[in-house]
Coordinates of C-alpha atoms in Angstrom, one line a residue:
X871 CA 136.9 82.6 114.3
X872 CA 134.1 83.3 116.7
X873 CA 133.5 86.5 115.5
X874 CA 133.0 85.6 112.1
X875 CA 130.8 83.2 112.4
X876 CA 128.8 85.4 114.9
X877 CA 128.9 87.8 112.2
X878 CA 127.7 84.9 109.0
X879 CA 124.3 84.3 111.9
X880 CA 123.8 87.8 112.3
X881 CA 123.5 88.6 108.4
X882 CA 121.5 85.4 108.0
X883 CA 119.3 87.3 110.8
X884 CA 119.1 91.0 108.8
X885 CA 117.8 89.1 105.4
X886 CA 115.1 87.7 107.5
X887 CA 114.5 91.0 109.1
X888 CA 115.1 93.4 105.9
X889 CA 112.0 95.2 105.3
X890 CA 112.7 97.5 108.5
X891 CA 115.7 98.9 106.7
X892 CA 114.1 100.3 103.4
X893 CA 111.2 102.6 103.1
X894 CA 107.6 101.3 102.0
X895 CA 105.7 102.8 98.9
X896 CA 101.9 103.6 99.6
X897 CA 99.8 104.2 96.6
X898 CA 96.2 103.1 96.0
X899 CA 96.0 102.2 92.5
X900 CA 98.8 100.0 93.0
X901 CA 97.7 98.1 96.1
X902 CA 94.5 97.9 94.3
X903 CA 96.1 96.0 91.8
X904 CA 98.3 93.9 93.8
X905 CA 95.2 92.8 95.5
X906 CA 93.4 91.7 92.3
X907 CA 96.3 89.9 90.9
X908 CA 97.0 87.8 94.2
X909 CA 93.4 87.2 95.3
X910 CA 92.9 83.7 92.9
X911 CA 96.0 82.6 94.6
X912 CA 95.6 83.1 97.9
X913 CA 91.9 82.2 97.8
X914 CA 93.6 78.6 96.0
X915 CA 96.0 78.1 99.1
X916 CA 92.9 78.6 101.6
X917 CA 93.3 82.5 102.3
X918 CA 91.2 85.2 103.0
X919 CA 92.2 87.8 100.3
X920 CA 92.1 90.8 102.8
X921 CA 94.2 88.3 105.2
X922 CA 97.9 89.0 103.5
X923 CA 99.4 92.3 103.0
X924 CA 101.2 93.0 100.4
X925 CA 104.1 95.6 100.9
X926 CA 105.9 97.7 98.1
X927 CA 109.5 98.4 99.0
X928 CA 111.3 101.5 97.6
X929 CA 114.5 99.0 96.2
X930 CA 115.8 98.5 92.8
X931 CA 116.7 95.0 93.6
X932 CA 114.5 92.5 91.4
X933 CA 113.6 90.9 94.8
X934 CA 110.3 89.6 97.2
X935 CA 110.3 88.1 100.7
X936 CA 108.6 87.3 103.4
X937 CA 109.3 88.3 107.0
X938 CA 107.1 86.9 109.6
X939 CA 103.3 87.3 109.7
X940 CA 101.1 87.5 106.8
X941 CA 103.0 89.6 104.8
X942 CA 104.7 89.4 101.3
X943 CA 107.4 92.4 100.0
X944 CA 107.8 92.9 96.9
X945 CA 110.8 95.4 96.1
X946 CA 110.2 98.6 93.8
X947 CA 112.8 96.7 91.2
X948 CA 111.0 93.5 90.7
X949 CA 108.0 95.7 89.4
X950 CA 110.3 97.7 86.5
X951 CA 111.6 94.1 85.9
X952 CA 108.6 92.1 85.7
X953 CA 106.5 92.3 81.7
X954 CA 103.6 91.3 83.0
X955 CA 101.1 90.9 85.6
X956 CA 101.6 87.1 85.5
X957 CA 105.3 87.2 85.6
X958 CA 104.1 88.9 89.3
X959 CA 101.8 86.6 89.7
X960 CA 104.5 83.5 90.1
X961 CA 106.3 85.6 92.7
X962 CA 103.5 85.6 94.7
X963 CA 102.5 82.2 94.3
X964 CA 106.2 81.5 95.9
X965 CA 106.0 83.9 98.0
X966 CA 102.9 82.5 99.5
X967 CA 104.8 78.7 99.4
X968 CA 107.1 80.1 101.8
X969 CA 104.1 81.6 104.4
X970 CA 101.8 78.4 104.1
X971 CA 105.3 76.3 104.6
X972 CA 106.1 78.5 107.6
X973 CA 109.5 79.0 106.6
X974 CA 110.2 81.7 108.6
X975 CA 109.3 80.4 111.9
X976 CA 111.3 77.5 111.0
X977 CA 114.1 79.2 110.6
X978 CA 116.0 78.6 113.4
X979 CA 115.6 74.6 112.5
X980 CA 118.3 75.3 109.7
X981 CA 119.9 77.9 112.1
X982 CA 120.6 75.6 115.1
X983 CA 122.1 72.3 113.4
X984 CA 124.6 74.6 111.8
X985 CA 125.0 76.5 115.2
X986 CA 125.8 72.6 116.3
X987 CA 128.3 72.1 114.0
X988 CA 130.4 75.2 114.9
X989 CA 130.2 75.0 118.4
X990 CA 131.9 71.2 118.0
X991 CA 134.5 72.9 115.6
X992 CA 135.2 75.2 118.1
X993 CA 135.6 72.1 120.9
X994 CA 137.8 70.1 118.5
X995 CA 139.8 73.1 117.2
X996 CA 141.1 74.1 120.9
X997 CA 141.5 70.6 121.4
X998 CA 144.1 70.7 118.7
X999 CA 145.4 73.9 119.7
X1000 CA 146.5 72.2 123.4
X1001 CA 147.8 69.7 122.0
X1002 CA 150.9 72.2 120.0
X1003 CA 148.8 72.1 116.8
X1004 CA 147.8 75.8 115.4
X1005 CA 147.7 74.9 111.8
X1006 CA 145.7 71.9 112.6
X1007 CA 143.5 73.9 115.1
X1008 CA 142.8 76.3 112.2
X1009 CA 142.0 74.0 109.6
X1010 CA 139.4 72.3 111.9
X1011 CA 137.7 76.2 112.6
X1012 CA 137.8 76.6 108.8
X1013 CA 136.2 73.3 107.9
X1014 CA 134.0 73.9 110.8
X1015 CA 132.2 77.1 109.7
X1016 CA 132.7 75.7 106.2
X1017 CA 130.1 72.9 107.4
X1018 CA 128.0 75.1 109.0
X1019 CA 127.1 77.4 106.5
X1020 CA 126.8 74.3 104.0
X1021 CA 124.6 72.7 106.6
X1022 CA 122.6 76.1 106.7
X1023 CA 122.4 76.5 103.1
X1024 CA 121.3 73.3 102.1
X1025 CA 117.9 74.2 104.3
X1026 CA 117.6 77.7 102.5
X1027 CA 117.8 75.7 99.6
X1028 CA 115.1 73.3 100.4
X1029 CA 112.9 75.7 101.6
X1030 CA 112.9 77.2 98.6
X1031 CA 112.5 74.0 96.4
X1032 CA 109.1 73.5 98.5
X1033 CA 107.9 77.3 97.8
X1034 CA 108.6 77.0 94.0
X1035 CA 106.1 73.4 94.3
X1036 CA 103.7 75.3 96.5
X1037 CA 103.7 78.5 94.9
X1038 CA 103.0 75.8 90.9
X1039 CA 100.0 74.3 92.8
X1040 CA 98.2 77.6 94.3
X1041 CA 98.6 78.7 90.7
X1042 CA 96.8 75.8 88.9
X1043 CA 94.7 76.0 91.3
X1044 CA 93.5 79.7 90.7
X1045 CA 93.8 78.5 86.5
X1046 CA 96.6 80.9 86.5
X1047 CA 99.1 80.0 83.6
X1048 CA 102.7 79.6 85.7
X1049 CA 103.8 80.8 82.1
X1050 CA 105.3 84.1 83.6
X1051 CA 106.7 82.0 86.3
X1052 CA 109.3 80.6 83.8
X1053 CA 109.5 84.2 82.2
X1054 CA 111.0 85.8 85.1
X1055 CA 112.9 82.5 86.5
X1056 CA 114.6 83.3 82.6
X1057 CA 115.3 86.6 83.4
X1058 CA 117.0 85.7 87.3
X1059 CA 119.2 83.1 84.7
X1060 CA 120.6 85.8 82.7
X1061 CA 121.3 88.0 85.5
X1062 CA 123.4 84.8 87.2
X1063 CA 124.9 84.2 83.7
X1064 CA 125.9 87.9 83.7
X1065 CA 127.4 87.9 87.2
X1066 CA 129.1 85.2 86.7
X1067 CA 127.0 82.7 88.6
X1068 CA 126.0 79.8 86.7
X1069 CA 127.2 75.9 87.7
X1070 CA 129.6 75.6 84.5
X1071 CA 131.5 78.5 85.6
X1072 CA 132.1 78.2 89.2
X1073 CA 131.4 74.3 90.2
X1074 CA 130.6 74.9 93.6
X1075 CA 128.1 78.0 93.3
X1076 CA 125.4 75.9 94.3
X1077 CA 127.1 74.9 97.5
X1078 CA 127.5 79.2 98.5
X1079 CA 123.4 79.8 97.3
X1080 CA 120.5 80.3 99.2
X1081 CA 118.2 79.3 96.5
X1082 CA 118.8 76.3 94.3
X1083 CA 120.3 76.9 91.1
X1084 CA 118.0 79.0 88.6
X1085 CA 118.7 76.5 85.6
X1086 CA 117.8 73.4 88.1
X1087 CA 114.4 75.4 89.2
X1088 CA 113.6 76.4 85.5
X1089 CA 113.5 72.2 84.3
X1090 CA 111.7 71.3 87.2
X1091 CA 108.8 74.1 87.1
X1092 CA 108.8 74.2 82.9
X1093 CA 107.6 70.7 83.1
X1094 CA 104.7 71.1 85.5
X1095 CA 103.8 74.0 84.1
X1096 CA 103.7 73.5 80.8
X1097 CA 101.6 70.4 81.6
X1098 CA 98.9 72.9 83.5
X1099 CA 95.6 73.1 81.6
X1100 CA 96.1 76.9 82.4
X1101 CA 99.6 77.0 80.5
X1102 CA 98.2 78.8 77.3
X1103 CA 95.7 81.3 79.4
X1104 CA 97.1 84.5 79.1
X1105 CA 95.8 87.0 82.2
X1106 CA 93.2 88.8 81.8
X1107 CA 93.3 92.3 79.5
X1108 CA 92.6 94.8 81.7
X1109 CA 94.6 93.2 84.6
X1110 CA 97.7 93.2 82.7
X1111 CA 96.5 96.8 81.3
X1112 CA 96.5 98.2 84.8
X1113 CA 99.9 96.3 85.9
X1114 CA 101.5 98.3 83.0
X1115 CA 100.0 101.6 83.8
X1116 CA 101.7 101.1 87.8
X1117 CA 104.9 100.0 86.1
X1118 CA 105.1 103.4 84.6
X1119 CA 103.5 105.4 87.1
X1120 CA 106.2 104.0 89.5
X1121 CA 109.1 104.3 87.2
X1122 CA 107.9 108.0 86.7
X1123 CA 107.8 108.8 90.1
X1124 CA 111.0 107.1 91.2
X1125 CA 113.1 107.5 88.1
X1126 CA 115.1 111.0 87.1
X1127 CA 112.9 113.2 85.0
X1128 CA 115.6 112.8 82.0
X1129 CA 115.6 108.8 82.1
X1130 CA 111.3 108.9 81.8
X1131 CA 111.4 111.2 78.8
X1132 CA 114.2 108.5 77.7
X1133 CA 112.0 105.2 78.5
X1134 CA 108.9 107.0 77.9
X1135 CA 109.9 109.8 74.8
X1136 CA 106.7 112.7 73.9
X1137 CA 106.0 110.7 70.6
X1138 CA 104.3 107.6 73.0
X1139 CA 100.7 108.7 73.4
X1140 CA 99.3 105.4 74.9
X1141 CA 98.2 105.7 78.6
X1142 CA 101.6 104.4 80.2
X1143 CA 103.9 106.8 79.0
X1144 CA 101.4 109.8 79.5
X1145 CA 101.5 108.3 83.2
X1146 CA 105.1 108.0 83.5
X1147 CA 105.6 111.6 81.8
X1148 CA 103.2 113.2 84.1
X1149 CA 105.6 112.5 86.8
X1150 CA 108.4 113.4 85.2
X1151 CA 107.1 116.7 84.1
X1152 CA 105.5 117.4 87.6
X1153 CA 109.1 116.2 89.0
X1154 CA 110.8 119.3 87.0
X1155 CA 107.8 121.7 88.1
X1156 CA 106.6 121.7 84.2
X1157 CA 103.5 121.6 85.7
X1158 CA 101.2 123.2 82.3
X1159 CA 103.0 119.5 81.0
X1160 CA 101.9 117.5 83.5
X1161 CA 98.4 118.5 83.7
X1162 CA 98.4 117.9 79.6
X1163 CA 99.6 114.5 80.1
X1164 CA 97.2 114.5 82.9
X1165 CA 94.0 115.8 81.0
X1166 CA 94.6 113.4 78.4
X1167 CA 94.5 110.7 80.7
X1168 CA 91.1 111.5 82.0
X1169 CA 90.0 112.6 78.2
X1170 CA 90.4 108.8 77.4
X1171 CA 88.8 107.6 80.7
X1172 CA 87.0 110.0 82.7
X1173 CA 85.6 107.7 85.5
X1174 CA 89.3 106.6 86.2
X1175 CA 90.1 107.2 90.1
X1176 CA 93.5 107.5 89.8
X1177 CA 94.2 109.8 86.6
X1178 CA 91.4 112.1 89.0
X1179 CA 93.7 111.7 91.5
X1180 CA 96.6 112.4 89.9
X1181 CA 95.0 115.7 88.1
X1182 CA 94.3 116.6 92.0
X1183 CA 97.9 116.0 93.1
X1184 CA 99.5 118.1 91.1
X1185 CA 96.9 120.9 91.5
X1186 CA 97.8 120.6 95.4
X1187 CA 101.4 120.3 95.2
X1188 CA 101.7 123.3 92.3
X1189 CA 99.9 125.3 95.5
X1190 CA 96.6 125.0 93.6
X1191 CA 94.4 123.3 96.5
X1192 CA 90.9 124.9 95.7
X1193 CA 91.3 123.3 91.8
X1194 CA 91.9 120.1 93.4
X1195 CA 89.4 119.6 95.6
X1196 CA 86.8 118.8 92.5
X1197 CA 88.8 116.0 91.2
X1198 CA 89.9 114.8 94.3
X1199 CA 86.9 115.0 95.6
X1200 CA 85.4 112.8 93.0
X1201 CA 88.3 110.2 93.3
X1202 CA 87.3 110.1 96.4
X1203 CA 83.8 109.4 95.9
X1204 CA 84.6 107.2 92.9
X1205 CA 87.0 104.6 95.3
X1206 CA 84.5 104.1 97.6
X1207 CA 86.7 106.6 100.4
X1208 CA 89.9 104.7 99.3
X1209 CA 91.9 106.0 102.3
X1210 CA 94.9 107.0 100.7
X1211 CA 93.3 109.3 98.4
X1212 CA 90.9 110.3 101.1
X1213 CA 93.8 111.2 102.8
X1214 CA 94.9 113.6 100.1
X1215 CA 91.2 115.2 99.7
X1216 CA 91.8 116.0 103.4
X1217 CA 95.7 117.8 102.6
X1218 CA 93.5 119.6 100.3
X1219 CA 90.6 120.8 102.0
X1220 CA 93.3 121.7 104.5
X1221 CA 95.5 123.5 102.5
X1222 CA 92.9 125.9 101.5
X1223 CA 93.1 127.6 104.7
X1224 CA 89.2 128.0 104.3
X1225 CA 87.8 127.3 107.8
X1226 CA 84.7 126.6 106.3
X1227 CA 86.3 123.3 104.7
X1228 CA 87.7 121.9 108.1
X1229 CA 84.3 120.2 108.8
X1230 CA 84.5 118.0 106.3
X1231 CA 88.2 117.7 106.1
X1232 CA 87.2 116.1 109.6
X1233 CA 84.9 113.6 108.6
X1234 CA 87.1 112.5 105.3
X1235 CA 90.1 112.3 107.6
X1236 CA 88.4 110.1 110.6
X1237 CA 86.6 107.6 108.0
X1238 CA 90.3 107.2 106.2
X1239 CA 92.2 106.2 109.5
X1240 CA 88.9 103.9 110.5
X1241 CA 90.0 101.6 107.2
X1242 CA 94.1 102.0 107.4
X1243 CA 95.0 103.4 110.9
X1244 CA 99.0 102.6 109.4
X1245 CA 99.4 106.1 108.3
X1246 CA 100.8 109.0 110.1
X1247 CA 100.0 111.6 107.0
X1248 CA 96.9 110.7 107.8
X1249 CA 97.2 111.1 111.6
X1250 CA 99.1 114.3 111.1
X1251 CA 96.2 116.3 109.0
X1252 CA 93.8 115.0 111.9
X1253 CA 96.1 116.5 114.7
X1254 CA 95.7 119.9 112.6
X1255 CA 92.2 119.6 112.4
X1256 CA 91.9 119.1 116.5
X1257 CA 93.9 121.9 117.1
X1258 CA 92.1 124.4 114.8
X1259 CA 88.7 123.7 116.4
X1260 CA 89.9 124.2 119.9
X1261 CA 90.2 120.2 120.5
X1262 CA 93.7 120.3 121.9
X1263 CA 93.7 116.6 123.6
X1264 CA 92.5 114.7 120.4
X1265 CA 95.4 116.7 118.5
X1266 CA 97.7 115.5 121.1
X1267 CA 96.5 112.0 120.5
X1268 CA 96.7 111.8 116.9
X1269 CA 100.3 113.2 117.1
X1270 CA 100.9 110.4 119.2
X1271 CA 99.7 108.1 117.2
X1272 CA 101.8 109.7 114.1
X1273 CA 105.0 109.4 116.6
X1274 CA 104.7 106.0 117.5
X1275 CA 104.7 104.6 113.7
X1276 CA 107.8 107.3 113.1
X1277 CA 109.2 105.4 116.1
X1278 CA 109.7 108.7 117.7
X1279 CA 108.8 106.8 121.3
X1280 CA 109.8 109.6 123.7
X1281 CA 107.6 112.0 121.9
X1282 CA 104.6 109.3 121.5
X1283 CA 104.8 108.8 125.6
X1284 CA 104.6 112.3 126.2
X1285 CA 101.9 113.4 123.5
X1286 CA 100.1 110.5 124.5
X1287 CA 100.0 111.0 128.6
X1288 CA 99.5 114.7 127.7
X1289 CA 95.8 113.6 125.8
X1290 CA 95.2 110.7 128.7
X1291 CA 95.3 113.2 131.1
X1292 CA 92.7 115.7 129.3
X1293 CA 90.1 113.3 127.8
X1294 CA 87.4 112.3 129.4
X1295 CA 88.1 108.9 131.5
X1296 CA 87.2 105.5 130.3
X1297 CA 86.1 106.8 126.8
X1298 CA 87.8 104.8 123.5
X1299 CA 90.2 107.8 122.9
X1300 CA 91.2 107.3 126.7
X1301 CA 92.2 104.2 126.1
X1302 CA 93.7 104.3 123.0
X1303 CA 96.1 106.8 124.4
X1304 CA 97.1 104.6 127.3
X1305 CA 97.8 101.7 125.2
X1306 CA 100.2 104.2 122.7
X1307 CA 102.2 105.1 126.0
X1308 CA 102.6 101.5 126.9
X1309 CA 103.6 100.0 123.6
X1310 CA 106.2 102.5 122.8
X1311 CA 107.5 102.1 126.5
X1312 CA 108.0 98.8 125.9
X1313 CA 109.3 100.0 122.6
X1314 CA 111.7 102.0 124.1
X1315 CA 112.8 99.4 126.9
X1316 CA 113.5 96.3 124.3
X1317 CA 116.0 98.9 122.4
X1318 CA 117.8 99.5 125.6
X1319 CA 118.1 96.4 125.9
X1320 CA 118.8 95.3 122.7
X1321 CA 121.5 98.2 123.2

């Protein structure tokens, strides 16, 4: 009996703690959008825009959670489910409820009543037990954990109740229409109906749920919605143009080449499914295709960032780099330095194996980890920089920064006391590689721990 409920706490712990186990998607058009379509909304619950991250997950689940910090996750899935930008919109909005409730440092108030409740089951169950009783020993265990997880559940539950009512009011206070928020709460009802889920078939699903029942949610939100002044707004045009282009440009790069030209077949010529094909065709190394689809993009919007950056993408990756400095180069410029794309100017220049682009491969490449220092790519091209002008320590500290977000700790310390010990003393880059040693020391020393 103890292990099992040891084991029911410890997955209540990994859903808190899931984002660590799937891979993050990185992609500048699409962040750019995220953050247009959430900055009403946090702005309406008291937020800095810039303040929250918001962190696409490589998972077909239609799922989003928070996990500590300022951070909402949005899964891969929930995108290809979602119809439109607003529908994303009310995730958000709950999403938020549950960071401006702090939900997840509360946790362990749900966590340690129904801790309480399965210790005394424990007490009472051996107290049976010595008294001859094993039948009546188990059955107090059994009610025991039932009771806990009840007990646990019930606070899930409410905590979710006060997201959906937080997540209504940062909406109509952005004059966001929560009409996508009943949208997709439909479509989470026809999966439970599908599954097998709903109240009239299994009475006492609500008792085994997390999340209140979708039905009970749905009456609740349609009627303060629909009482919103902003229920009839739709979002704006080119908002909900742009969510649709990253709908396909994700589904095109994570879907099989066969199932895009399926979902997205030659005969579509509106800028989605020339997206999504792209992909698809650069995917199967069709690449005359995909620079068709590509040019056609650009043909119907030539100051477009992204369809430049995609043109230069496929250039590099077809072992083109020289063609793709120009439009990269002009993305680049076009995004203000965006520092993903930035980042891909600087593959570029590098890849040309042209000594005479390393300068400015250099100076793209340092401005791009001065605005996101979270990528190792980025760190990685650096490091090759460094070591082809000579500047062996800063090459060793950039791999050591790349290391120590791969969690590759031992190699981190190393690289990292190798620069310290070459760079000039007390200087930023000094310091930056004593504090990489530390921190993945104490990286290393919590997993032995842990261990």
């Amino acid at each position: 009996m103890i292990s099992r409920v040891l084991a029911f706490i410890a997955v209540l712990s990994l859903c808190v703690q899931g984002a660590a186990a799937q891979s993050v998607l990185r992609d500048a058009e699409t962040e750019a959008m995220f953050r247009e379509a959430s900055a009403p909304i946090f702005k309406a619950a008291g937020f800095n825009p810039d303040a929250i991250d918001l962190v696409l997950l490589n998972d077909g689940s239609i799922n989003a959670f928070v996990a500590g910090g300022q951070a909402i996750y949005i899964h891969s899935g929930l995108i290809g489910a979602a119809d439109s930008v607003n529908e994303l919109q009310g995730v958000i909005a709950h999403e938020l409820g549950h960071i401006t409730g702090g939900h997840i440092i509360r946790f362990d108030e749900g966590l340690k009543p129904a801790t309480g409740i399965t210790v005394l089951s424990l007490l009472l169950g051996g107290l049976a037990a010595a008294a001859g009783s094993a039948d009546a020993a188990m059955g107090v265990f059994m009610a025991g954990q039932q009771a806990a997880m009840g007990k646990f559940l019930a606070f899930s539950r409410a905590q979710e109740s006060s997201a959906d009512a937080a997540g209504a009011d940062f909406l109509s206070k952005a004059g966001i229409s929560g009409r996508g928020s009943i949208e997709f709460f439909k479509k989470l009802q026809n999966q439970e109906y599908r599954y097998g889920y709903s109240a009239s078939s299994n009475p006492d699903a609500e008792f085994y749920r997390t999340h209140p029942m979708t039905s009970d949610r749905l009456s609740t939100l349609q009627d303060s919605y629909s009482r919103d002044p902003a229920w009839n707004t739709p979002p704006p045009a080119s908002l909900q143009a742009r969510f649709l282009r990253v709908k396909a440009k994700l589904y095109g790069y994570l879907a099989d080449p066969q199932d895009t030209l399926r979902a997205y077949p030659e005969y579509l010529t509106d800028v989605p499914a020339r997206y999504a094909r792209a992909y698809a065709f650069h995917k199967e190394a069709f690449v005359d295709k995909a620079l068709a689809e590509t040019k056609s993009l650009i043909a119907s919007d030539p100051e477009n960032p992204y369809f430049l950056e995609l043109e230069g993408q496929i250039l590099l990756e077809s072992g083109r780099p020289a063609d793709a400095l120009g439009p990269l180069r002009r993305a680049t410029a076009l995004t203000g330095n965006s520092p993903l794309i930035a980042t891909t100017f600087g593959h570029a220049l590098i890849a040309t194996e042209d000594k005479d682009n390393f300068a400015e491969a250099e100076k793209v490449l340092r401005a791009s980890v001065v605005r996101d220092r979270e990528n190792p790519f980025t760190w990685y091209q650096l490091g090759v920089v460094y070591e082809a002008k000579g500047d062996i320590p800063r090459a060793r500290l950039a791999s050591a920064e790349q290391q120590l977000m791969n969690m590759q700790l031992g190699n981190a310390v190393r690289s990292a006391e190798a620069a310290e010990a070459a760079l000039p003393k007390g200087t930023p880059d000094w310091l930056r590689a004593q504090d990489i040693a530390m921190s993945a020391r104490a990286m290393m020393e919590r997993q032995r721990k842990s261990r």
